[in-house]
Coordinates of C-alpha atoms in Angstrom, one line a residue:
X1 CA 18.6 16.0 15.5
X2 CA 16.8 14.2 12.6
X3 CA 16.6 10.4 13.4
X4 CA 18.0 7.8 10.9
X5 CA 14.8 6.9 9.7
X6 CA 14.4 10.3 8.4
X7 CA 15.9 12.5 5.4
X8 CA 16.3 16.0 5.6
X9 CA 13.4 18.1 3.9
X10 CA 15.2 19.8 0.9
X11 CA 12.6 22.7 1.4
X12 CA 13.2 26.1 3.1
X13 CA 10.2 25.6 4.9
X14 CA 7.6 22.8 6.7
X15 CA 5.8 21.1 3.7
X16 CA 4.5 18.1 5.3
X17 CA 2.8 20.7 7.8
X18 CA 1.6 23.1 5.0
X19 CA 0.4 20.5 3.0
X20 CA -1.2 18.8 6.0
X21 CA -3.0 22.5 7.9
X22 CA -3.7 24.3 5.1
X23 CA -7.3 23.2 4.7
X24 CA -7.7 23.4 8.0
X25 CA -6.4 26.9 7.8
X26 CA -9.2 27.5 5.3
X27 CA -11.5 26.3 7.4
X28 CA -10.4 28.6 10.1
X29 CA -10.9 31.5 7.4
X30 CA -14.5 30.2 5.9
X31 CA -15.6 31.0 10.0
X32 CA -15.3 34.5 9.4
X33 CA -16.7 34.7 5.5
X34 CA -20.6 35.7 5.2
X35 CA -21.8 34.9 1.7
X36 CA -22.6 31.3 0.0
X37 CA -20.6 32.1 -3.0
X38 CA -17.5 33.8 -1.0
X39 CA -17.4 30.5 1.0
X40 CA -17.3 28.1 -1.7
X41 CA -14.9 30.0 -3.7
X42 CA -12.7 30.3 -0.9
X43 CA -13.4 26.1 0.4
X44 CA -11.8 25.6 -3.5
X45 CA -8.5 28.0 -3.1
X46 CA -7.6 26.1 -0.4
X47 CA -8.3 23.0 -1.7
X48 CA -6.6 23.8 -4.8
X49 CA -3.6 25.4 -2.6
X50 CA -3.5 21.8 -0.9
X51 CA -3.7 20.2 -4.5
X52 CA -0.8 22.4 -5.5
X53 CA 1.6 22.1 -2.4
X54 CA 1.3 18.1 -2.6
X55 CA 2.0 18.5 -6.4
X56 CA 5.4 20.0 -5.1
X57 CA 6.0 17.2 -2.9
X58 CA 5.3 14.4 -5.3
X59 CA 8.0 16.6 -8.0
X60 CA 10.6 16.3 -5.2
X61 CA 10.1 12.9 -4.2
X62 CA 12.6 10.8 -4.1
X63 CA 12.4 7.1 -5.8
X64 CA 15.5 5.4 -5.0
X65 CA 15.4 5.4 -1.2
X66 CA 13.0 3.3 0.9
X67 CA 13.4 5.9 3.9
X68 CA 11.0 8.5 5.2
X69 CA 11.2 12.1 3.4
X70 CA 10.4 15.3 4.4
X71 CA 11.2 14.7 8.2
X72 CA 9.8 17.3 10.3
X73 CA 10.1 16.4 14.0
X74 CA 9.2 18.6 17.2
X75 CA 9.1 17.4 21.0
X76 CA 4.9 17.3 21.5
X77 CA 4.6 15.9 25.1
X78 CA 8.5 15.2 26.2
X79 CA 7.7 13.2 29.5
X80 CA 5.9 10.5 27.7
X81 CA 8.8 10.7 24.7
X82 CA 5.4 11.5 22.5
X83 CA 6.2 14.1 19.4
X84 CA 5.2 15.5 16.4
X85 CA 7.1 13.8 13.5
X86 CA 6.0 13.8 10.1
X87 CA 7.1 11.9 7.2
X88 CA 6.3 10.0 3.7
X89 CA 7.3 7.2 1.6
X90 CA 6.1 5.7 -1.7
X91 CA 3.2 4.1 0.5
X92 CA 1.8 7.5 1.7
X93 CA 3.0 10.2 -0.9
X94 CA 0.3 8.7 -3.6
X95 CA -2.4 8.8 -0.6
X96 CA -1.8 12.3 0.0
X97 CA -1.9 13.3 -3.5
X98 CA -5.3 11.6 -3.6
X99 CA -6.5 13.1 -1.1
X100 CA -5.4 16.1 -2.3
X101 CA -7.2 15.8 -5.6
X102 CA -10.5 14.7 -4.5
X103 CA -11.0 17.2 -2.0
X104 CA -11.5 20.5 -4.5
X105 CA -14.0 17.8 -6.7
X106 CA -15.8 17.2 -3.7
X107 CA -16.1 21.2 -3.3
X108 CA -17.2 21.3 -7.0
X109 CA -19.7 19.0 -6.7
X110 CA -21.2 20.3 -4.2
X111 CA -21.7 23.3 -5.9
X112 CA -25.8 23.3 -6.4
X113 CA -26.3 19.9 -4.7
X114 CA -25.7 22.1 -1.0
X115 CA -27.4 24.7 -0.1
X116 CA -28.0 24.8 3.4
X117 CA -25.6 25.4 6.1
X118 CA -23.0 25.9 3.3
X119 CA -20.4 27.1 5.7
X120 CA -20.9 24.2 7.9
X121 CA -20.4 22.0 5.1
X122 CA -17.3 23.2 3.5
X123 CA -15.5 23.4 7.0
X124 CA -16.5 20.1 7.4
X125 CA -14.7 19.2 4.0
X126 CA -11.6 21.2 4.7
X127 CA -11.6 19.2 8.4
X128 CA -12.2 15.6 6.7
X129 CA -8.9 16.7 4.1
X130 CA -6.5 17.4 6.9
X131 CA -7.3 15.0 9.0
X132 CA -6.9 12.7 6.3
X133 CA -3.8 14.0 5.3
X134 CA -2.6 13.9 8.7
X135 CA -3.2 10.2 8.9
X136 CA -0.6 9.7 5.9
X137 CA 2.1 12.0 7.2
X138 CA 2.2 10.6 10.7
X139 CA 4.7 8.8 12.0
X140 CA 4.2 9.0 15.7
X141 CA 1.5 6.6 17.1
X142 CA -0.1 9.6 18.9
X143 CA -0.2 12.0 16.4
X144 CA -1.5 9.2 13.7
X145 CA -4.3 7.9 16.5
X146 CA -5.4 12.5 16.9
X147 CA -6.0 12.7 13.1
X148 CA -7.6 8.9 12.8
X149 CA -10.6 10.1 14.8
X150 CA -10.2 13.6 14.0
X151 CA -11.8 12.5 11.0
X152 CA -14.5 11.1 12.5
X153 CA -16.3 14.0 13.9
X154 CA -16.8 15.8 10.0
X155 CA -17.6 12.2 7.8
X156 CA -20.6 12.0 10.8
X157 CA -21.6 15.7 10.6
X158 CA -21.7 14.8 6.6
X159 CA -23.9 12.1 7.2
X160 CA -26.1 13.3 9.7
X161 CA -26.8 16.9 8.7
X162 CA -26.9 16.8 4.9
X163 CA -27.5 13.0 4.3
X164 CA -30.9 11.3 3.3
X165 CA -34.0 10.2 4.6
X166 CA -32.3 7.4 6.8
X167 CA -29.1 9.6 8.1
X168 CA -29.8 8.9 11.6
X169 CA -29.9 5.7 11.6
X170 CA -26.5 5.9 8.7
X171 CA -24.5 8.3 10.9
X172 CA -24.9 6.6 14.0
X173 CA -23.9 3.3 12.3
X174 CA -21.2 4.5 10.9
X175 CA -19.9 6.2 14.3
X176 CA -20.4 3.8 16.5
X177 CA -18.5 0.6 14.0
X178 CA -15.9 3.4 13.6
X179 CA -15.3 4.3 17.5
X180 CA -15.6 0.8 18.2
X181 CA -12.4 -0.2 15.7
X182 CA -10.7 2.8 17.0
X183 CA -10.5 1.3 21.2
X184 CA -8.3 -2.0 19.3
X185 CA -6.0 0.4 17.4
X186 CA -6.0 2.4 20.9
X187 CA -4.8 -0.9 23.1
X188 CA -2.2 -1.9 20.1
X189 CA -0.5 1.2 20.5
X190 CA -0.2 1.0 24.2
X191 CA 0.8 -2.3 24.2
X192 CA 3.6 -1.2 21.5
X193 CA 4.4 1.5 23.5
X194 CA 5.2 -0.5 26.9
X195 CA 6.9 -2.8 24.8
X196 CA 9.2 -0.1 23.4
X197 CA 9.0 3.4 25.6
X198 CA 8.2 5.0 22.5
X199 CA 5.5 6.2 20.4
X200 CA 7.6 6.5 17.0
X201 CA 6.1 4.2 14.4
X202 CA 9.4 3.6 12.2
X203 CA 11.1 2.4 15.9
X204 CA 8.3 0.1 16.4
X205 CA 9.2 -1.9 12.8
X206 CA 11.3 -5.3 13.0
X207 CA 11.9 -4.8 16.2
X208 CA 11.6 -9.0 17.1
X209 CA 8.8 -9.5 19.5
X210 CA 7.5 -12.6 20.9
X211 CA 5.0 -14.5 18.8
X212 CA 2.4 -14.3 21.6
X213 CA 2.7 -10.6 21.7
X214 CA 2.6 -10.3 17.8
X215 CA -0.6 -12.5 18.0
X216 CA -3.0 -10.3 20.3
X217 CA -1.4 -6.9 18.8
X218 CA -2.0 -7.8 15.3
X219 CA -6.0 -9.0 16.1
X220 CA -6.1 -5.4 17.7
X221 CA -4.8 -3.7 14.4
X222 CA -6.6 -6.1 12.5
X223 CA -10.2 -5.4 13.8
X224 CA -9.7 -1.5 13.6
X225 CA -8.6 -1.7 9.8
X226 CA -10.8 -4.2 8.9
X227 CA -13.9 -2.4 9.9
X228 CA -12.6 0.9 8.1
X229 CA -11.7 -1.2 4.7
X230 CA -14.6 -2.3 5.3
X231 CA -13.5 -6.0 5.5
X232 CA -16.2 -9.1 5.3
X233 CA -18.4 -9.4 7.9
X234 CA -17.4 -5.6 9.4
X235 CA -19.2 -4.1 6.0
X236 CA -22.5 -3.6 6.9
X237 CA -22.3 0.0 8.4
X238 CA -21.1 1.2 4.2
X239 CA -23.8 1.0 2.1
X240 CA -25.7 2.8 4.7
X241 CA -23.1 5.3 5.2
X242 CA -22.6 5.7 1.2
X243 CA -26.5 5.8 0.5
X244 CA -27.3 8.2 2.7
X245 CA -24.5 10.9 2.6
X246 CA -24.5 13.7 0.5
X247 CA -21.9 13.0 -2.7
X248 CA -19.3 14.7 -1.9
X249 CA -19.4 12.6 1.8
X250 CA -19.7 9.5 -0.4
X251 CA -16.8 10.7 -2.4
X252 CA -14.4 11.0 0.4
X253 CA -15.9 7.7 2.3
X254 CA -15.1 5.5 -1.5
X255 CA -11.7 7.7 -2.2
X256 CA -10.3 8.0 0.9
X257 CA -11.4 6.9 4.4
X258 CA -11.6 3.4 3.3
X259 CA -7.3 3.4 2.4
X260 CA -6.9 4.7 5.7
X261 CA -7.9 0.9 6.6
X262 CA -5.6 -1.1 4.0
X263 CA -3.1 1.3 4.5
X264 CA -3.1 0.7 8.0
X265 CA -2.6 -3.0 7.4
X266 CA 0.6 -2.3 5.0
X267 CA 2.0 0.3 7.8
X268 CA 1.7 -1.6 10.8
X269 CA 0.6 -5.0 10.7
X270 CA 3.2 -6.3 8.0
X271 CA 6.2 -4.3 9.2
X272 CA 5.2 -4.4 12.8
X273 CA 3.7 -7.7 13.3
X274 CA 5.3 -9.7 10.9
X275 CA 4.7 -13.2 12.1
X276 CA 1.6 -12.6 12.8
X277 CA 0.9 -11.6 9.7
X278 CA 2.1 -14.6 8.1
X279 CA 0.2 -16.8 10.6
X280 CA -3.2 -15.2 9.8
X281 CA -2.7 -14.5 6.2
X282 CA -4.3 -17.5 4.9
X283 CA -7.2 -16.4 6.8
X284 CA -7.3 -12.7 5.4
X285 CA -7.1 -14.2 1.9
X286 CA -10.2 -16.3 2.7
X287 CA -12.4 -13.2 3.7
X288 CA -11.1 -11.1 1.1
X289 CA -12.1 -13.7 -1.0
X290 CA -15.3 -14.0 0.3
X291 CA -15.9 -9.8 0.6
X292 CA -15.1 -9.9 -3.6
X293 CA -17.1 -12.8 -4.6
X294 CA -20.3 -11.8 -1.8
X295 CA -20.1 -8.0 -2.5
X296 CA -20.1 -8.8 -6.3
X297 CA -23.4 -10.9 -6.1
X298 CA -24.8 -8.4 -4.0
X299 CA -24.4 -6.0 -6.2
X300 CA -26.9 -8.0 -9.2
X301 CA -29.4 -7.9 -7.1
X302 CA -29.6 -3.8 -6.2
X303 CA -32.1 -1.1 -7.8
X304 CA -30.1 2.2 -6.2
X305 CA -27.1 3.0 -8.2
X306 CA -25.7 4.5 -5.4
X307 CA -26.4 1.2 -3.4
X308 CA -24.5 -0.9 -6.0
X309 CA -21.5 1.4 -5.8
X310 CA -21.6 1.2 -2.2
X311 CA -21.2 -2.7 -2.5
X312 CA -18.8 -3.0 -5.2
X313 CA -16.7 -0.8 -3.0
X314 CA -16.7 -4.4 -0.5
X315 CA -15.7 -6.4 -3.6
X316 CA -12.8 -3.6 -4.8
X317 CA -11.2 -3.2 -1.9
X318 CA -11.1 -7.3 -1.3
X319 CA -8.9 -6.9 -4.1
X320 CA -6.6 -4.7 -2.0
X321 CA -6.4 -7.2 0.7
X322 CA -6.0 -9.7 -1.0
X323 CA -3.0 -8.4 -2.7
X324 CA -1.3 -7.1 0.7
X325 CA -1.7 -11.0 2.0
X326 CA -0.1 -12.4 -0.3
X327 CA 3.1 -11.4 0.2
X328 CA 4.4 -11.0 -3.5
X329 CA 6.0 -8.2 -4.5
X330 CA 3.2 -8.2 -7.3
X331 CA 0.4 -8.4 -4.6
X332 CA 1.5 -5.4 -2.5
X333 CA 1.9 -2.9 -6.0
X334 CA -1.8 -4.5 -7.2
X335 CA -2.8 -3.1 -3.8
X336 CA -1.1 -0.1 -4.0
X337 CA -2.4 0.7 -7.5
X338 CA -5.8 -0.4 -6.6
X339 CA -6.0 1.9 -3.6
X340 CA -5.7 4.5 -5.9
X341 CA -7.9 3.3 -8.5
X342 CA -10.4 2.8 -6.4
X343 CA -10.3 6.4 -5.1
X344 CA -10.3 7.5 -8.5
X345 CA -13.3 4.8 -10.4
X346 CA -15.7 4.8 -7.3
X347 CA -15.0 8.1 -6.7
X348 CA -16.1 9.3 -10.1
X349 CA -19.2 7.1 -10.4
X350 CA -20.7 8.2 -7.1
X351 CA -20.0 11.6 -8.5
X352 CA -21.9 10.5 -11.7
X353 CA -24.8 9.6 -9.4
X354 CA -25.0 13.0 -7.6
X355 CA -24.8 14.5 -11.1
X356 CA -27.9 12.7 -12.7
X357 CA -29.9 12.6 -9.1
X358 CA -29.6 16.6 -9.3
X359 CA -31.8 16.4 -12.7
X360 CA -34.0 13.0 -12.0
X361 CA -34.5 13.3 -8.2
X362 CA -33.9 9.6 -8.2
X363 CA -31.1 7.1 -8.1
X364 CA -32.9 4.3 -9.2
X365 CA -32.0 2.4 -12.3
X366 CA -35.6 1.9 -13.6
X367 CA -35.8 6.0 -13.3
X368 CA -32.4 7.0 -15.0
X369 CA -32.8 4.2 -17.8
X370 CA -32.3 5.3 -21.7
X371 CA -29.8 8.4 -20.6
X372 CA -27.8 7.6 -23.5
X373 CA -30.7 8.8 -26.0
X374 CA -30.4 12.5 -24.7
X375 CA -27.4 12.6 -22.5
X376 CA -24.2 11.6 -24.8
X377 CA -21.8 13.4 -22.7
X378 CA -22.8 11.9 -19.5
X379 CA -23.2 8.1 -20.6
X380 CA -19.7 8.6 -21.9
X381 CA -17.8 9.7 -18.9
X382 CA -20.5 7.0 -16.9
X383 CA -19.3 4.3 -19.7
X384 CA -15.6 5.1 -19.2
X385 CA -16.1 4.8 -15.2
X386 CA -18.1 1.5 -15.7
X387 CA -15.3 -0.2 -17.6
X388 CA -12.8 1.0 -15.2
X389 CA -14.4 -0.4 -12.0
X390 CA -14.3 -4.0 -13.6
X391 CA -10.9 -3.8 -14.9
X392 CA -11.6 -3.6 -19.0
X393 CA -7.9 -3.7 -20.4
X394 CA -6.7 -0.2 -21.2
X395 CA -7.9 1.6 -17.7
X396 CA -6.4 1.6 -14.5
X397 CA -8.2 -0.8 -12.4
X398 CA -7.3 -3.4 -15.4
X399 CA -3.2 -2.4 -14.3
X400 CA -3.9 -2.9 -10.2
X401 CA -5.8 -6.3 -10.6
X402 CA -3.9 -7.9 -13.0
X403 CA -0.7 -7.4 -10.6
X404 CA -3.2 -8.6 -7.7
X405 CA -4.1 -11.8 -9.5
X406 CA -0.4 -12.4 -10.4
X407 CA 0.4 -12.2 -6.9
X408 CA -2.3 -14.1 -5.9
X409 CA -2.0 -16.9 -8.7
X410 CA 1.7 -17.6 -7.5
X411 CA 0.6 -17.7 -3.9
X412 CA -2.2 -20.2 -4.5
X413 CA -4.0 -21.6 -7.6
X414 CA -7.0 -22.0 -5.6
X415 CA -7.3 -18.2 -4.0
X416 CA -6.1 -16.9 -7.6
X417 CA -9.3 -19.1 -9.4
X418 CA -12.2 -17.7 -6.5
X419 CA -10.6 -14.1 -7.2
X420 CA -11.1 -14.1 -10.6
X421 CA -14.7 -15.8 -10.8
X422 CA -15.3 -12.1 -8.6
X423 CA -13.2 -10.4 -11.3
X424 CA -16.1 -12.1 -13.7
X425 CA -19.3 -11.3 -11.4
X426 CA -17.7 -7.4 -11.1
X427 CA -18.1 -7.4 -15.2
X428 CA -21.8 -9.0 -15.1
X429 CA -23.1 -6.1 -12.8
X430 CA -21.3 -3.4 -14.2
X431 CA -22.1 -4.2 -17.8
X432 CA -25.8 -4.6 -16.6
X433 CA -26.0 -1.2 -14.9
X434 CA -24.3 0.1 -17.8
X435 CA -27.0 -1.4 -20.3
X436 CA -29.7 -0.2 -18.3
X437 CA -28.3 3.6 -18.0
X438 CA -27.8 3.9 -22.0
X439 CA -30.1 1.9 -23.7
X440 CA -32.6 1.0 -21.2
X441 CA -36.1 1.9 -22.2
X442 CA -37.3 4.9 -21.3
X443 CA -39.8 8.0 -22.4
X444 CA -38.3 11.4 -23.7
X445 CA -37.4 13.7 -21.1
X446 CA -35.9 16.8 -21.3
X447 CA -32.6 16.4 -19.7
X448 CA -29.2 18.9 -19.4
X449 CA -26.2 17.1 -20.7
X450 CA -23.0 18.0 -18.0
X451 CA -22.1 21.8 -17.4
X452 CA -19.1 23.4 -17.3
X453 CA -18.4 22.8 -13.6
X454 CA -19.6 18.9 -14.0
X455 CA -16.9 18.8 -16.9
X456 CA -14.2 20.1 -14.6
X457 CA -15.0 17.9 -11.8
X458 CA -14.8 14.9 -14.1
X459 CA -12.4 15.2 -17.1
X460 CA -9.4 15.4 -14.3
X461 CA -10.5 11.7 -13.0
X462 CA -11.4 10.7 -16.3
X463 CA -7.6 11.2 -17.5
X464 CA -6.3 8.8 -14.3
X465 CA -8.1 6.3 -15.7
X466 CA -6.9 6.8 -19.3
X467 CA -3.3 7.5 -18.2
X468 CA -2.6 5.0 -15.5
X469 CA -4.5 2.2 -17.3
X470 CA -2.3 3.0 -20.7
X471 CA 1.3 4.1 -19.4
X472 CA 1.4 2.6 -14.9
X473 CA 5.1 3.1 -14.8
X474 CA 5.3 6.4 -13.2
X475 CA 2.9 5.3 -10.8
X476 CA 4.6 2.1 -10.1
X477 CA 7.9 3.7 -10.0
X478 CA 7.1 6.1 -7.1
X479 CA 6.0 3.2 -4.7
X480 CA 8.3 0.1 -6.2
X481 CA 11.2 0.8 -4.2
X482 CA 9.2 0.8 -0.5
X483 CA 7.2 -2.2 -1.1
X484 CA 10.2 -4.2 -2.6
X485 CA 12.0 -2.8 0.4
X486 CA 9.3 -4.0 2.5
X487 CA 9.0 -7.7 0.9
X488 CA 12.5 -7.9 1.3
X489 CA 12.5 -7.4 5.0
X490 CA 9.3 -9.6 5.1
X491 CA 11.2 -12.5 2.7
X492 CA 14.1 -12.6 5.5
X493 CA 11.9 -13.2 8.3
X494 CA 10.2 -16.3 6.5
X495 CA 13.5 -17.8 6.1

């Protein structure tokens, strides 16, 4: 019997599951493929298949209703009331879709850039996508905690096989700060679970426990999603991590496995943990503060491109924490709309980076200066990227922090002043990088503008920006009614 929690799924068949195994099923298939070409072809069906399948779902979503869709549930482990039960909301459906879209450009990228162990690498993709999407569907502690380090295993293998000159020392970083988050989200569920004799997430909601209890459980949570964000001071194991990966691992790390860590917050702490929450939410504001004004001045000061991106990824996603702390109804859509701005700005300009370092062999600034005297194409995708990560009116990011800093304005003056001197910094690096990459001086070099392939992987980003900075209301409208939901149950408990 479906629980109350869940509606029915209106389709003849399991689409959570498909959506969620498929890669993995194409990973399964790429084991018995010989051939570099047969196995990247086949690493982007599946992808695209997974693309498709969460296309479906996001069709068939339903707006109106705050409630889990989709519902699949099946007894996993009956003695220890542990099953698998699947489910989304307008918190999770955009996630999926995200990660449904970057996964093929993460294929596509990888192209030329790979070519060793190809095999290895695409499975390794095709692991990372359902384990990703696996986190988003979950909605049994269990199940969610199999798929959180599921992903682990593949972002290392990234890292450590195909990264750079310092992926030992990256993938080990990254591992252990990782594992080491994951034993607090381990002992939170426990606890929840003796609290409650039950593993199901949506049971574990409003459910009144003592202040005390809220306190430790929430600094559990906290510490596991702070280090994935990455949150101020748990960031140093990312711009290792993103400057030594391959692109496509620093792709997925900037797109995806960083949400997993603000989702986390907007899935458990707030809803689970609720006075908690409110208790140490002055505090998060503070070091989300401090992660977008600190990354931000970090960031004037770097030579790598990709090292820049990897710290303005600390200042972006400071936005997103600082809009789930506020508590506005504003805040939480600013965060929601910046998760996925994020994925799609960073995203793109670390795949602008593997693009160029495939023809310069270098990621410094000084070496890629003057591009826009010989590369027109490229500076104007790299252009359109750069204005999107510091919010220039008329692209996406512009949408997601303006709803932050309206959130954050009508929760304090003081926190909505310190986020927007960030806001200002964010503009002074990027418009510097940007100066140096098209007009910096530089001696004639004989330089391929994008290909074919580098178009594809690029124009379907470069239309997020355009669309959801221009026309945000179908974007909006898919997670409005959850998060007013959400501040509404908040709103009666701070009465």
């Amino acid at each position: 019997m479906m629980p109350s929690y869940l509606t029915m799924n209106p389709f003849g068949f399991p689409i959570l599951s498909t959506v969620t195994f498929l890669p993995l099923a194409g990973a399964l298939v790429l084991l018995f493929l010989k051939g570099d070409t047969k196995i990247k072809l086949t690493a982007l069906v599946a992808s695209l298949l997974t693309l498709a399948v969460s296309l479906a779902l996001l069709f068939h979503f339903d707006q109106k209703t705050p409630i889990f869709q989709f519902g699949e549930k099946l007894p996993w482990i009956p003695s220890y009331n542990i099953n698998y039960v699947l489910g989304v909301d307008g918190i999770s459906i955009m996630l999926i879709v995200l990660t449904a879209l970057i996964a093929p450009l993460c294929v596509l990228c990888s192209w030329k850039a790979i070519d060793k162990r190809v095999k290895e690498f695409m499975v390794c993709i095709l692991l990372m996508e359902t384990a990703m999407i696996g986190v988003f569907c979950s909605l049994d502690f269990i199940l969610f905690y199999v798929f959180w380090e599921a992903m682990l295993i593949p972002m290392y293998l990234l890292i450590a096989v195909w990264g750079g000159p310092q992926k030992d020392y990256a993938s080990l970083k990254f591992f252990i700060y990782t594992l080491f988050g994951s034993v607090f989200l381990l002992v939170a569920i426990i606890a929840l679970y003796i609290m409650n004799g039950t593993f199901s997430i949506p049971e574990a909601m409003f459910r009144g426990y003592s202040f005390h209890f809220q306190i430790w459980v929430f600094l559990a949570f906290a510490i596991a999603f702070a280090i994935k964000v990455p949150m101020f001071p748990f960031h140093t194991w990312l711009p290792a991590a993103h400057t030594e990966a391959p692109t496509a691992g620093s792709v997925f790390l900037a797109s995806i496995l960083l949400k997993m860590g603000t989702y986390g917050f907007i899935r458990f702490c707030l809803p689970i943990v609720p006075q908690a929450s409110f208790y140490f939410g002055p505090f998060m504001i503070v070091l989300s503060i401090v992660a977008i004004i600190y990354g931000g001045l970090v960031c004037l000061g770097q030579n790598d491109m990709k090292k820049l991106i990897a710290y303005s990824s600390v200042a972006h996603m400071g936005f997103v924490t600082l809009g789930i702390f506020t508590f506005t109804v504003f805040g939480f859509l600013g965060a929601m709309l910046q998760m996925l701005n994020h994925g799609i700005t960073t995203g793109a300009l670390f795949l602008m980076v593997g693009i160029i370092y495939e023809r310069t062999h270098s990621r410094q600034i000084f070496d890629n200066a003057g591009l826009g005297k010989f590369l027109p194409a490229y500076v104007g995708f790299f252009g359109l990227f750069a204005c999107s990560s510091f919010a220039f009116p008329g692209t996406n990011s512009f949408v997601g922090e303006l709803y932050v800093l309206i959130g954050t304005f009508a929760k304090s003056k003081t926190a909505g002043f310190f986020a927007g001197v960030g806001a200002v910094v964010a503009a002074a690096y990027m418009l510097n990088l940007l100066k140096q990459i098209v007009w910096g001086r530089t001696d004639k070099r004989d330089l391929a503008d994008l290909n074919l392939r580098e178009y594809i992987t690029l124009v379907p980003l470069a239309v997020f920006v355009i669309w959801v900075g221009l026309f945000p209301a179908p974007f909006v409208k898919v997670m409005e009614t959850t998060l007013v939901h959400l501040f509404m149950q908040l709103n009666k408990l701070s009465h």
